[in-house]
Every structure is written in structure tokens, then in C-alpha cells.
Short mmCIF file of C-alpha atoms (C1' of nucleotides) in Angstrom, two decimals:
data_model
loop_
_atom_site.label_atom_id
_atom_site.label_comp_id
_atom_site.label_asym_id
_atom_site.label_seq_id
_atom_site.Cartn_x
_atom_site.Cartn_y
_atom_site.Cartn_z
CA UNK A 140 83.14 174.49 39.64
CA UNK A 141 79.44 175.57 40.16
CA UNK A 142 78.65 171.80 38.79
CA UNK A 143 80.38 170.47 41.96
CA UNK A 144 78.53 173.17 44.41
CA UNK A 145 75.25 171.77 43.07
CA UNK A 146 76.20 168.38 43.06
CA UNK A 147 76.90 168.35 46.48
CA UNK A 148 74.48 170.44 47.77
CA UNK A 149 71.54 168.67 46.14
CA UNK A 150 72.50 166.32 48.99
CA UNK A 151 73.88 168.37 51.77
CA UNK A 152 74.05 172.12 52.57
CA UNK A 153 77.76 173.89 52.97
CA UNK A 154 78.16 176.73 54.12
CA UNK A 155 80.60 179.04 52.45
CA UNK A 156 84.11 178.38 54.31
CA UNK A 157 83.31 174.99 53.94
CA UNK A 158 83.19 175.36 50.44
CA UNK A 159 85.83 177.14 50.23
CA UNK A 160 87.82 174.19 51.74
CA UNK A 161 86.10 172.01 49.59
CA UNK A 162 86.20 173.62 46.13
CA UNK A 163 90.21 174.09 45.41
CA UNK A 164 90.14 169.74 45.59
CA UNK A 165 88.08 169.49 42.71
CA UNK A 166 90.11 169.87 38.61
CA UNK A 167 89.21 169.54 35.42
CA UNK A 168 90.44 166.84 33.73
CA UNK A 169 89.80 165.95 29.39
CA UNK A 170 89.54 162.69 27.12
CA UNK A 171 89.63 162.58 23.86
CA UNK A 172 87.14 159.94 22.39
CA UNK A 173 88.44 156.51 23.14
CA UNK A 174 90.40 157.48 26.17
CA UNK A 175 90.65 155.47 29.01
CA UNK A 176 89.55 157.08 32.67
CA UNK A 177 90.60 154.25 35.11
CA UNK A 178 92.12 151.06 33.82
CA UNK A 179 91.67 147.64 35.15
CA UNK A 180 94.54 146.46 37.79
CA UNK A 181 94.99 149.94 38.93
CA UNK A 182 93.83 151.56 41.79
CA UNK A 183 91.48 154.20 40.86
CA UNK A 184 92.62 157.49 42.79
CA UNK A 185 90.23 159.86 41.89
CA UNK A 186 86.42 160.12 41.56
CA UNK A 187 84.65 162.06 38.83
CA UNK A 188 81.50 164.11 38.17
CA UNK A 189 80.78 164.39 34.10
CA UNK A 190 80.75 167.86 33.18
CA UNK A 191 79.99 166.57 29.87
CA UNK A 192 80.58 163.48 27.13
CA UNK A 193 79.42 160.02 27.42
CA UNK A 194 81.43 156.93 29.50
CA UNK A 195 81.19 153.62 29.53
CA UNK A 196 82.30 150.94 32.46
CA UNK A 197 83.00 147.27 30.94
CA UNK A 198 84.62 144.17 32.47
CA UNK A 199 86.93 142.56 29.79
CA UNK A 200 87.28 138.45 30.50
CA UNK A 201 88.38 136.37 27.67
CA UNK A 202 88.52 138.95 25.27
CA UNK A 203 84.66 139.49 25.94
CA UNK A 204 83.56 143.11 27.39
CA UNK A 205 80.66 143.17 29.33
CA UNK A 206 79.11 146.58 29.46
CA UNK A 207 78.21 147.26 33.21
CA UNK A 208 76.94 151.04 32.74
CA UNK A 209 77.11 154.62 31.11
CA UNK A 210 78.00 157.95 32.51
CA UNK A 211 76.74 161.41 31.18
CA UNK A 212 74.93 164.02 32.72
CA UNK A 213 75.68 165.29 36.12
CA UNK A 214 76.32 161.49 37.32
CA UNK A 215 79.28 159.87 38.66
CA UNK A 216 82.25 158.39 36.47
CA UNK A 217 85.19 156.34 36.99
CA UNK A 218 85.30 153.39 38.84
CA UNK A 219 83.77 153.95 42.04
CA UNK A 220 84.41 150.20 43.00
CA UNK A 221 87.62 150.52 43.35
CA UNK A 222 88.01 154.04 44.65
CA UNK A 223 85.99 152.91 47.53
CA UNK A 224 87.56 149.59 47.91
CA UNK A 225 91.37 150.83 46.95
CA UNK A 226 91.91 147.59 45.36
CA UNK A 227 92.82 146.90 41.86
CA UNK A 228 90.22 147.37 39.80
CA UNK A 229 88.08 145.17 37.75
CA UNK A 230 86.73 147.54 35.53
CA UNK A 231 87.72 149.89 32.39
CA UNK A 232 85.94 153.37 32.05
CA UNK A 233 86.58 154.64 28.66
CA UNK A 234 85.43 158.03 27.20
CA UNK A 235 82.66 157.49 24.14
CA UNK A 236 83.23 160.74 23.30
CA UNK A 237 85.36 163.69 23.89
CA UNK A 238 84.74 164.18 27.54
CA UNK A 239 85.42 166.76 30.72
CA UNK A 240 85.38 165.48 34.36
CA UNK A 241 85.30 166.91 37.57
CA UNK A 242 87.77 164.83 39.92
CA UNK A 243 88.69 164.70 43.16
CA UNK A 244 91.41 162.74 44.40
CA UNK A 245 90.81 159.93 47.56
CA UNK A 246 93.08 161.84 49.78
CA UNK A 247 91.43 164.94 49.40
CA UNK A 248 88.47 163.43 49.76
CA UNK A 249 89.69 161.58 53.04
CA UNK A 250 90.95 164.87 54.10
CA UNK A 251 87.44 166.41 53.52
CA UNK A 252 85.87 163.24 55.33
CA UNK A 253 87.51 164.09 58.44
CA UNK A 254 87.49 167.83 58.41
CA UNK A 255 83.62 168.21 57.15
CA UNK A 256 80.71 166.18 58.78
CA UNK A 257 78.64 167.21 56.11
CA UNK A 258 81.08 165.22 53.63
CA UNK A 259 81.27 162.22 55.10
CA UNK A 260 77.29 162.71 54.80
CA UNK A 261 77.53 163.40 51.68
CA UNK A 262 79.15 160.42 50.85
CA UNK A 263 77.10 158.43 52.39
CA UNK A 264 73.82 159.54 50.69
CA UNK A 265 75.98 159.15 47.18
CA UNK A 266 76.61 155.42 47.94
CA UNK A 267 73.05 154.94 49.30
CA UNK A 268 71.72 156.06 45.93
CA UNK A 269 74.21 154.23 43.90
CA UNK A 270 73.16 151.25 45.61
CA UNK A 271 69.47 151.73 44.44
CA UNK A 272 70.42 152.12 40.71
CA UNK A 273 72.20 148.53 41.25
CA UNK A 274 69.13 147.07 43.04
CA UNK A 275 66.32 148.53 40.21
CA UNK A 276 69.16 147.69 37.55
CA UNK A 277 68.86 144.03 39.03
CA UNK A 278 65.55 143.66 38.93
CA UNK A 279 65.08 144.41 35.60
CA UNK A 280 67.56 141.68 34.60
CA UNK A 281 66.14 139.54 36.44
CA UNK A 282 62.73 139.83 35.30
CA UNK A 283 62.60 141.82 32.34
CA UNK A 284 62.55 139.82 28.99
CA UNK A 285 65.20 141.68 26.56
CA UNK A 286 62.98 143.37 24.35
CA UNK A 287 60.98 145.02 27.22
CA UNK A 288 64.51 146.13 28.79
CA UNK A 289 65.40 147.58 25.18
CA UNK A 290 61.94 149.57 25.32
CA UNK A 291 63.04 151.14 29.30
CA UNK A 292 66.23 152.18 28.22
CA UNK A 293 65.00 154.16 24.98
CA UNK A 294 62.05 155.37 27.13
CA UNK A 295 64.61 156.35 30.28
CA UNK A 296 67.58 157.57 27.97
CA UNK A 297 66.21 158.02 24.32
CA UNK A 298 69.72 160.31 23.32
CA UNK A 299 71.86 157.24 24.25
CA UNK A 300 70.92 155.53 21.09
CA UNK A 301 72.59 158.23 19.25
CA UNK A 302 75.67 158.94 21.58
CA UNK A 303 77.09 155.38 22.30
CA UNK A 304 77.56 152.27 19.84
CA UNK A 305 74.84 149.38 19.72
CA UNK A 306 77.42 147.18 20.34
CA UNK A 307 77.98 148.56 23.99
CA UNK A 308 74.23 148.96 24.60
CA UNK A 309 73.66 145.06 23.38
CA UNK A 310 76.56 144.21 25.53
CA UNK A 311 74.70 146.51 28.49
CA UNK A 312 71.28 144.49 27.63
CA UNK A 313 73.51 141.44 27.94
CA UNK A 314 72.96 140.32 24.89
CA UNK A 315 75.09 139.51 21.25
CA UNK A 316 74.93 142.61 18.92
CA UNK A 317 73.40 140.31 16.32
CA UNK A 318 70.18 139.60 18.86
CA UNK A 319 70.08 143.29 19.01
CA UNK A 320 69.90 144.23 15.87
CA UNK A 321 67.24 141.85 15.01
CA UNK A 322 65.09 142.75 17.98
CA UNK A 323 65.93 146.12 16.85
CA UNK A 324 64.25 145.50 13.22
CA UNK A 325 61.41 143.87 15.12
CA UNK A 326 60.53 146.16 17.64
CA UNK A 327 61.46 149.31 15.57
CA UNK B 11 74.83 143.72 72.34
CA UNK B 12 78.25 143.06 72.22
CA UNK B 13 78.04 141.87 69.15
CA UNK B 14 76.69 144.86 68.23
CA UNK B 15 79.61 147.15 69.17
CA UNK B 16 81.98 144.55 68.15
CA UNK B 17 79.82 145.53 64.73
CA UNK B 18 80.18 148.77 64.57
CA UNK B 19 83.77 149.11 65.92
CA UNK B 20 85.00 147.09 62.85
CA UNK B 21 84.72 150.13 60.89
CA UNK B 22 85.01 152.97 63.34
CA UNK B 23 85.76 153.51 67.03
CA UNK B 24 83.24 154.83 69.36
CA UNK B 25 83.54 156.26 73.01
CA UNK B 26 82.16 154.85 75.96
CA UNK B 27 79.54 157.86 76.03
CA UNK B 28 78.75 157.34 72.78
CA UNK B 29 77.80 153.84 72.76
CA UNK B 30 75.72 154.46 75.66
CA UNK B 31 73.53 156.44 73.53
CA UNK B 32 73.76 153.78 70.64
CA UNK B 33 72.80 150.74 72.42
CA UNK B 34 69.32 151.15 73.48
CA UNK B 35 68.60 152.12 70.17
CA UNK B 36 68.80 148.48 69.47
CA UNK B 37 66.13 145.47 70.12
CA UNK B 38 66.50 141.78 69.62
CA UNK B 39 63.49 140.64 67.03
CA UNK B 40 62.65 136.44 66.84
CA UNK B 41 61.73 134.74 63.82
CA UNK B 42 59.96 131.67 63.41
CA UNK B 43 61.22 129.58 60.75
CA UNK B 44 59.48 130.49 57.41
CA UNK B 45 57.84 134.07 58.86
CA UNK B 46 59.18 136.73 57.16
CA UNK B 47 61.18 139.81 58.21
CA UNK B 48 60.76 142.48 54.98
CA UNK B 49 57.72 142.42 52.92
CA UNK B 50 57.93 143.41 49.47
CA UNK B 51 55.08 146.38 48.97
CA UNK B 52 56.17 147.62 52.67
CA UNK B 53 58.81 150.35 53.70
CA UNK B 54 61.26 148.76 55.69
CA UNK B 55 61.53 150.65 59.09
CA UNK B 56 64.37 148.58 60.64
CA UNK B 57 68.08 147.43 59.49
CA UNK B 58 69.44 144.37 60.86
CA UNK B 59 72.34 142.81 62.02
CA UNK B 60 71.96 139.25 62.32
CA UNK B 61 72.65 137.04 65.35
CA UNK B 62 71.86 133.82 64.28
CA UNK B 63 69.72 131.77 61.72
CA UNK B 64 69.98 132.29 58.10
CA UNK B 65 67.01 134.41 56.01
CA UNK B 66 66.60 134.69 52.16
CA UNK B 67 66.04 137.90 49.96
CA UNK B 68 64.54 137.49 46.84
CA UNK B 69 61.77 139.42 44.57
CA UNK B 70 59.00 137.48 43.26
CA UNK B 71 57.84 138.71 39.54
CA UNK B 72 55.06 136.94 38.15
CA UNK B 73 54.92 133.97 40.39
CA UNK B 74 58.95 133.36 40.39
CA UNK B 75 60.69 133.66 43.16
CA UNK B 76 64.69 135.03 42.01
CA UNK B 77 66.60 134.92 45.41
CA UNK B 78 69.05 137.63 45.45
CA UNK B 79 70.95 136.68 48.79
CA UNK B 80 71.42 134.55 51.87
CA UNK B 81 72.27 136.52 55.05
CA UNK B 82 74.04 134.73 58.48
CA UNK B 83 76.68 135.35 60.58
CA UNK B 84 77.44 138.96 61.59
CA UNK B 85 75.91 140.39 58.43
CA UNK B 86 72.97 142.38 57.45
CA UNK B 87 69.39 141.08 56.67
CA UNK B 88 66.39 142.98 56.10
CA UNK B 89 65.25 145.12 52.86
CA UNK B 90 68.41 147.40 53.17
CA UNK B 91 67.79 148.68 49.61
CA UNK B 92 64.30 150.18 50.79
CA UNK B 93 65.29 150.90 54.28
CA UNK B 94 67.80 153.70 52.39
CA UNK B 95 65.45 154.47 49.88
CA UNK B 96 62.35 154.68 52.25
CA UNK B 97 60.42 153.26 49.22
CA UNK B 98 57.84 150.76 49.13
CA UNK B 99 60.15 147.49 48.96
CA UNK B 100 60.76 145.28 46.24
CA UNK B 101 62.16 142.65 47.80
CA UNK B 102 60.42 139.55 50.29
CA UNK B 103 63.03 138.59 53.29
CA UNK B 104 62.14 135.60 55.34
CA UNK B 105 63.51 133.43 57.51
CA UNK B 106 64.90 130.20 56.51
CA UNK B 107 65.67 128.84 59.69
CA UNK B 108 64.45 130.10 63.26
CA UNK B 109 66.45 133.46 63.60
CA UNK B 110 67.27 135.87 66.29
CA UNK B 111 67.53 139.46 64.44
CA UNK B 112 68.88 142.80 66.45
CA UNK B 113 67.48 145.47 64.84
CA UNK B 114 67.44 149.43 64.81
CA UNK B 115 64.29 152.08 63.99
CA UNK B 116 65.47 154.08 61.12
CA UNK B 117 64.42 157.07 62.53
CA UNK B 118 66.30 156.06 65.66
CA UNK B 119 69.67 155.33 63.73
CA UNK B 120 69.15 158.92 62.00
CA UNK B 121 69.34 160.53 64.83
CA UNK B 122 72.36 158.80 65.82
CA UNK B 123 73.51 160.14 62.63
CA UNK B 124 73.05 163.38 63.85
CA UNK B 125 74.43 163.51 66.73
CA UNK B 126 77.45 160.51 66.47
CA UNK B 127 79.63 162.08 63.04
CA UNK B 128 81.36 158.62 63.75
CA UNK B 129 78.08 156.60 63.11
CA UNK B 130 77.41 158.88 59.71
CA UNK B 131 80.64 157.45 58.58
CA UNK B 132 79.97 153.79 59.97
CA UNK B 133 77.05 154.04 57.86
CA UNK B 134 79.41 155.24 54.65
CA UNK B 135 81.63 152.19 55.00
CA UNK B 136 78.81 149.94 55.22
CA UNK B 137 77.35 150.42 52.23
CA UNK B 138 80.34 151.20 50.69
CA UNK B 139 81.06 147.73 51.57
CA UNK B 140 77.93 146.54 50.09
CA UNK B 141 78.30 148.01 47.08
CA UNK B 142 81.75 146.26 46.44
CA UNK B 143 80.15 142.93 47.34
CA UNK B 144 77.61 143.49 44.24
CA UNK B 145 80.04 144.18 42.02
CA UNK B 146 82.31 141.04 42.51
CA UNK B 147 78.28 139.55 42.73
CA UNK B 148 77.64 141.05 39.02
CA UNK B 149 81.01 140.49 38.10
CA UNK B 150 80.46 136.41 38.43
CA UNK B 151 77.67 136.44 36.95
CA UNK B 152 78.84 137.17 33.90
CA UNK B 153 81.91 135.63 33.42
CA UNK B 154 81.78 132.56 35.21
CA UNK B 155 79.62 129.30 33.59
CA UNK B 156 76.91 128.02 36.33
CA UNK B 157 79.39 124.86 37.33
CA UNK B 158 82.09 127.41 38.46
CA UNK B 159 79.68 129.55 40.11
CA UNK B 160 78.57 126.79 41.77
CA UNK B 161 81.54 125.76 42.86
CA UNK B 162 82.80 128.71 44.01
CA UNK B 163 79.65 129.11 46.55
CA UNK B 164 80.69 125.94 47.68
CA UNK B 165 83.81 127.08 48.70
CA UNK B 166 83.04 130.60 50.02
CA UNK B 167 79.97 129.19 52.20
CA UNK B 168 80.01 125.36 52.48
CA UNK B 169 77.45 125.65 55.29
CA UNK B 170 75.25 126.76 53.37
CA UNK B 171 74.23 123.72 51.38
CA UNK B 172 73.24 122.07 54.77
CA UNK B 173 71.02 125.02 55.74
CA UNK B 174 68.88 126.19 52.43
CA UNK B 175 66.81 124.47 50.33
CA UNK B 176 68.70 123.77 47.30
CA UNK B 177 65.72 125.63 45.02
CA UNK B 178 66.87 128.66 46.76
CA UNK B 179 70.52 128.16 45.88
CA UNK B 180 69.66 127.31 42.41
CA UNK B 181 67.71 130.43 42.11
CA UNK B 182 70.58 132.45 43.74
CA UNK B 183 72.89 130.98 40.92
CA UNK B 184 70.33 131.54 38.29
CA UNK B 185 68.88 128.13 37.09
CA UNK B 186 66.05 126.00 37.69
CA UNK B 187 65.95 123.55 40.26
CA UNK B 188 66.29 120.56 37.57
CA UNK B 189 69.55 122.30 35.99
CA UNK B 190 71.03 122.65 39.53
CA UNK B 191 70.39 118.96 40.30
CA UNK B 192 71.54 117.76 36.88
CA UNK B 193 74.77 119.66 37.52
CA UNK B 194 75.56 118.71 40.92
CA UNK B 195 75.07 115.00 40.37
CA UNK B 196 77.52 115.84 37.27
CA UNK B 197 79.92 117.76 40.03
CA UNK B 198 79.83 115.87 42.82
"C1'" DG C 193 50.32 105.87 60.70
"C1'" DA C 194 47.59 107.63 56.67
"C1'" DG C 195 47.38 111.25 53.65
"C1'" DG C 196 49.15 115.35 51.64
"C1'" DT C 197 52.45 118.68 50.47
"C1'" DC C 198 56.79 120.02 49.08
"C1'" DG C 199 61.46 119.25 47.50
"C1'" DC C 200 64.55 116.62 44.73
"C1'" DT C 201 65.68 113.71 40.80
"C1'" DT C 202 65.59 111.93 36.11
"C1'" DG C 203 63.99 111.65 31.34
"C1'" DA C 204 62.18 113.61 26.89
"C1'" DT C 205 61.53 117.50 24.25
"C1'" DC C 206 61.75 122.35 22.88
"C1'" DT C 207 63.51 126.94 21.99
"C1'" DG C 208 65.70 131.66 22.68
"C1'" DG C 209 69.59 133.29 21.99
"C1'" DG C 210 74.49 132.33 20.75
"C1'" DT C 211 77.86 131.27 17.22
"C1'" DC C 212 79.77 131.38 12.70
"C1'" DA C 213 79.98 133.58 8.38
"C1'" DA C 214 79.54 136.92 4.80
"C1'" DG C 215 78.13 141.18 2.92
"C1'" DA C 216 76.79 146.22 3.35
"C1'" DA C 217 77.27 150.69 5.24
"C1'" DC C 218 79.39 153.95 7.79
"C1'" DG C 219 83.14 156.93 9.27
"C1'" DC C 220 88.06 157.55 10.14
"C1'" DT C 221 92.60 158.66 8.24
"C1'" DT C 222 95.66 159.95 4.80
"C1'" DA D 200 87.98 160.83 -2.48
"C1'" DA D 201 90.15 156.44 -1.91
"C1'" DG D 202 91.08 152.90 1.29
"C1'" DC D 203 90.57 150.53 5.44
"C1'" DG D 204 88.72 149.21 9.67
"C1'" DT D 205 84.89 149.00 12.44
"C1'" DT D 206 79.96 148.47 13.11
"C1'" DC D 207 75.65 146.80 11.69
"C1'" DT D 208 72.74 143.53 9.35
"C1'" DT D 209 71.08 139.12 7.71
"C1'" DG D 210 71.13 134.13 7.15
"C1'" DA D 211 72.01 129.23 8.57
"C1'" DC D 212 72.93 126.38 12.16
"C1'" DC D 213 73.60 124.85 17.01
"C1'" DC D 214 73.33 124.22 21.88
"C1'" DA D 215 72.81 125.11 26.99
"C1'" DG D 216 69.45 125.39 29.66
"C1'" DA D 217 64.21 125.80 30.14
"C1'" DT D 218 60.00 123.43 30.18
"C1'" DC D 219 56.95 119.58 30.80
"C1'" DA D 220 56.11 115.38 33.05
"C1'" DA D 221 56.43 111.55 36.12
"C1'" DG D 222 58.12 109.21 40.21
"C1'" DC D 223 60.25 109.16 44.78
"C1'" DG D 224 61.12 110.38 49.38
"C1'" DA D 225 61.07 113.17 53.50
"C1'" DC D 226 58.55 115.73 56.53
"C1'" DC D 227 54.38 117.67 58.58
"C1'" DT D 228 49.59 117.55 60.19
"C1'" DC D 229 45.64 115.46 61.78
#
DNA sequence: GAGGTCGCTTGATCTGGGTCAAGAACGCTT
DNA sequence: AAGCGTTCTTGACCCAGATCAAGCGACCTC
């Protein structure tokens, strides 16, 4: 559970009975490859830190999916929306690859909120910064033309090529996998 | 400042001593109709709550303007994603109509997070808040064709057609001015 | 109230990317 | 290693929405 010490305290600083209070909340939990993590229409109870394996968040409408984001690393997974919001959510988060997570569940967290200042902190600085990847993320949509969006992401996360299907990084682009792979052979 | 406290006391409770150290932190700002509140380049210094008069945010790339959001009523205005962030911003916020603004120093609303564990929190659920908004935001964007997001904005602000230039709404809803016309004579 | 700017409308034309379709290549499973 | 499903590629065609252009008001300034 070091992963979870550092996580946190690359935000706030604990000291060590609050850690203690804080570090039995946290399990492990595994996917196998094509596992789902949170499942549209449920309320997400738990949110996760990737200990390792690749995720994906889509929206599904009309059969489509629409690729909204990837988790690896040290970053967040699950569906944060609805953790926060405890409403059903809108999104599916589905393992790429045989994964392990870090989760906490809401009430422990809720529990932590109240007991630990620093927490509540800490959540807010972990929202702030999530809401700065949405804003840059954006952006680029907004003004970006694809190809130059292809060339950030292979610049920004060069591995994810290899990890994740084009399919889900056309979809993430927003564009058809057939405009990908063309502006693939093009840009090469 | 009621409205202030009425504000914050949506999300959490504060005690009379408490709010007396909260309320001079805040200042009433005017805005004359087309002056601006954030500029893009600058680090936004000040959140807002707004208590009247509608303002725009939108980035400007290249010459084009992409509006990203109306605020009026009760809700936020000002660069909130650079106010977090403390980064030069990347987004232009003027006013649309003449606006009264009341409006807190960042460094004077960090200290309240210091000292006020209830206001840390406040400041959790607020962006936690935001955050859910952009997703629903995103969300419609890709699902729904431009008539049905149009219509939908109808319905969730019907004001607002009265009070913005319809270029902006176009650009909110992602078309050009012509498109927006051509569809709302084919709505109407 | 004359002139100018800006916003809105309407028409004609163009095009990036989507859709449909079919084949090739890869990687599961048995 | 055979068989099947999924992903990727390539080609032909199509269309929603962008662009270009022109005209009309409404509003502001002098």
C-alpha cells in the first residue's frame, strides 16, 4: 500500500496515526483483460488508484462507444463521475489488460473526510487537478485539427499505441477507425 | 453578502464566528457591459460568484472565438480553471451584459482554507460539482445531433436566448453562426 | 440623422470526414 | 495448427456542416 502513501502524500502530508487510520480502507482488487470496473446505471462505490494495467472510460449510446479517457500509471480509475455524484452512472470502465487497483470505498472515504482535515484536502486538490486535464483536454478538441491531436498523444503517451486498440484511441480522437488508419498511413 | 452565505451554506454549514471571518474576505466588483473579467495570458487572482448580469468564457485560437460557457444566476464566473491551477489562463471571460461580480483573493480564500476545515470541504463539493456538470457537458456533445442540443439549451435556460448574442450560443453548441440560423428557422 | 460597424439571414458551393463494403492480418480458443 | 472472430486497411461514395459571398437591419457614435 506504499502506492497509496505516495499518492496521497504527493498532495498532502499525514502523519503516521493518520495513516494508520487511513491505510486499512484501501484493497486490492484484479481484472482480467476485458473486465468491467464500474458499469453504466450503477452507482460507482469505490474509487481506484492503478497499481498497474491499462483502462478505458467510454459512453455507449446507440450501440456507438465514445472513448472519454485511459487510466494507467499512478492515475485515477473508475468512474469518478459518479462516485462523486452517487448517481447512476453514465460511463463503463473496462480493464484493457489484466489489471490491479487500489480502491477505496465512498464510505470510508466519507469516514476519512470527516475524521482527517488533511483528506478532505486531499480531495479537493485531486478534483482541482482532474478538472485541469478536462479543461487542456478541451482545448485541444476544440482547436486542434485531428492529425495534430494524433501527434500530442504519441508525443505525451508514446506506449499507449502499443497497450490499447486503435479503435479506442480513434474513438478517443473522436474520430471513425477508418480516418485513423489513413491519417495513420499518412502521418506515419 | 447574503447571498454569499446562502452560497456557501448550500453545501456546508458554517458558524456565526466563522462567517464573520469569511465575509470580509469578499468584495463586490462592477462590470461594464463588454469589459472583461479573466484575461486569457493572466493568472486569475479572484473566484466569483455572480450577482447579476450574464458573462461568457471562451478561448480564442487563431482568431476564433469557441465559447465554452455562459455564467448567471448564483453561479461561478471567472477563469476558475486557472484560478486552481495558478497558471497563466487560457480562457477570455467578459461580460455580456452590465454585471455585478462578488469576488474573493485567492490567497484570501486559502487562508480560509486553513483555518475553516468546513470551507476546505465547501471548496471539494464545488468543484466536485463542476466536474459533474462537464461530464453531462461532454456527454451531449457527443451523442446528441446540434438540433437536439439546441433544443435542449432552450429548455434548460430559455433566458438565455434573450440575453446573448446568438454567435455566442452557436459557438457554445459548436457551429457557425449561418448553421445555427439555418437550423433555428428550420426549428422554430 | 448620416455613416459605420456588427449581427443575422439566405443562397451557392465545397470538402473533411463518415458510411458502406470487402479483403487481409492478427490473435484467441480449442 | 486449424478455425473463427475481431481489428485494421483500403476503396468508392455520400453528406452535414463549413466556407464564401451578398444583402439587410439594428444599434451606436459623431
Amino acid at each position: 500500500m506504499d502506492l497509496v502513501r505516495t499518492s496521497i502524500e504527493r498532495y498532502v502530508k499525514l502523519t503516521d496515526p493518520e495513516w494508520a487510520e487511513v491505510e486499512p480502507c484501501w484493497k486490492r482488487y484484479s481484472f482480467a483483460k476485458g473486465e468491467f470496473i464500474s458499469h453504466a446505471g450503477r452507482v460507482e462505490t469505490r474509487a481506484y488508484i492503478v497499481e498497474h494495467g491499462v483502462q478505458r472510460m467510454y459512453h455507449e449510446h446507440d450501440g456507438n462507444e465514445h472513448c472519454l479517457g485511459f487510466a494507467y500509471g499512478n492515475s485515477w480509475s473508475g468512474d469518478y463521475d459518479s462516485f462523486v455524484g452517487q448517481r447512476p452512472g453514465r460511463f463503463q470502465v473496462q480493464a484493457l489488460t489484466e489489471s490491479s487497483l487500489v480502491g477505496i470505498e465512498r464510505i470510508d472515504l466519507l469516514r476519512l473526510y470527516d475524521r482527517i482535515p488533511a483528506m478532505d484536502r486531499w480531495g479537493r486538490l485531486i478534483v482541482e487537478e482532474l478538472i485541469q486535464g478536462r479543461a487542456t483536454r478541451e482545448i485541444e478538441q476544440l482547436t486542434l485539427p485531428a492529425e495534430e491531436r494524433y501527434r500530442r498523444l504519441l508525443k505525451r503517451s508514446p506506449h499507449l499505441m502499443q497497450l490499447v486498440p486503435q479503435k479506442d484511441i480513434a474513438s478517443y480522437l473522436r474520430m471513425t477507425p477508418e480516418t485513423f488508419s489513413r491519417l495513420r498511413s499518412r502521418v506515419l
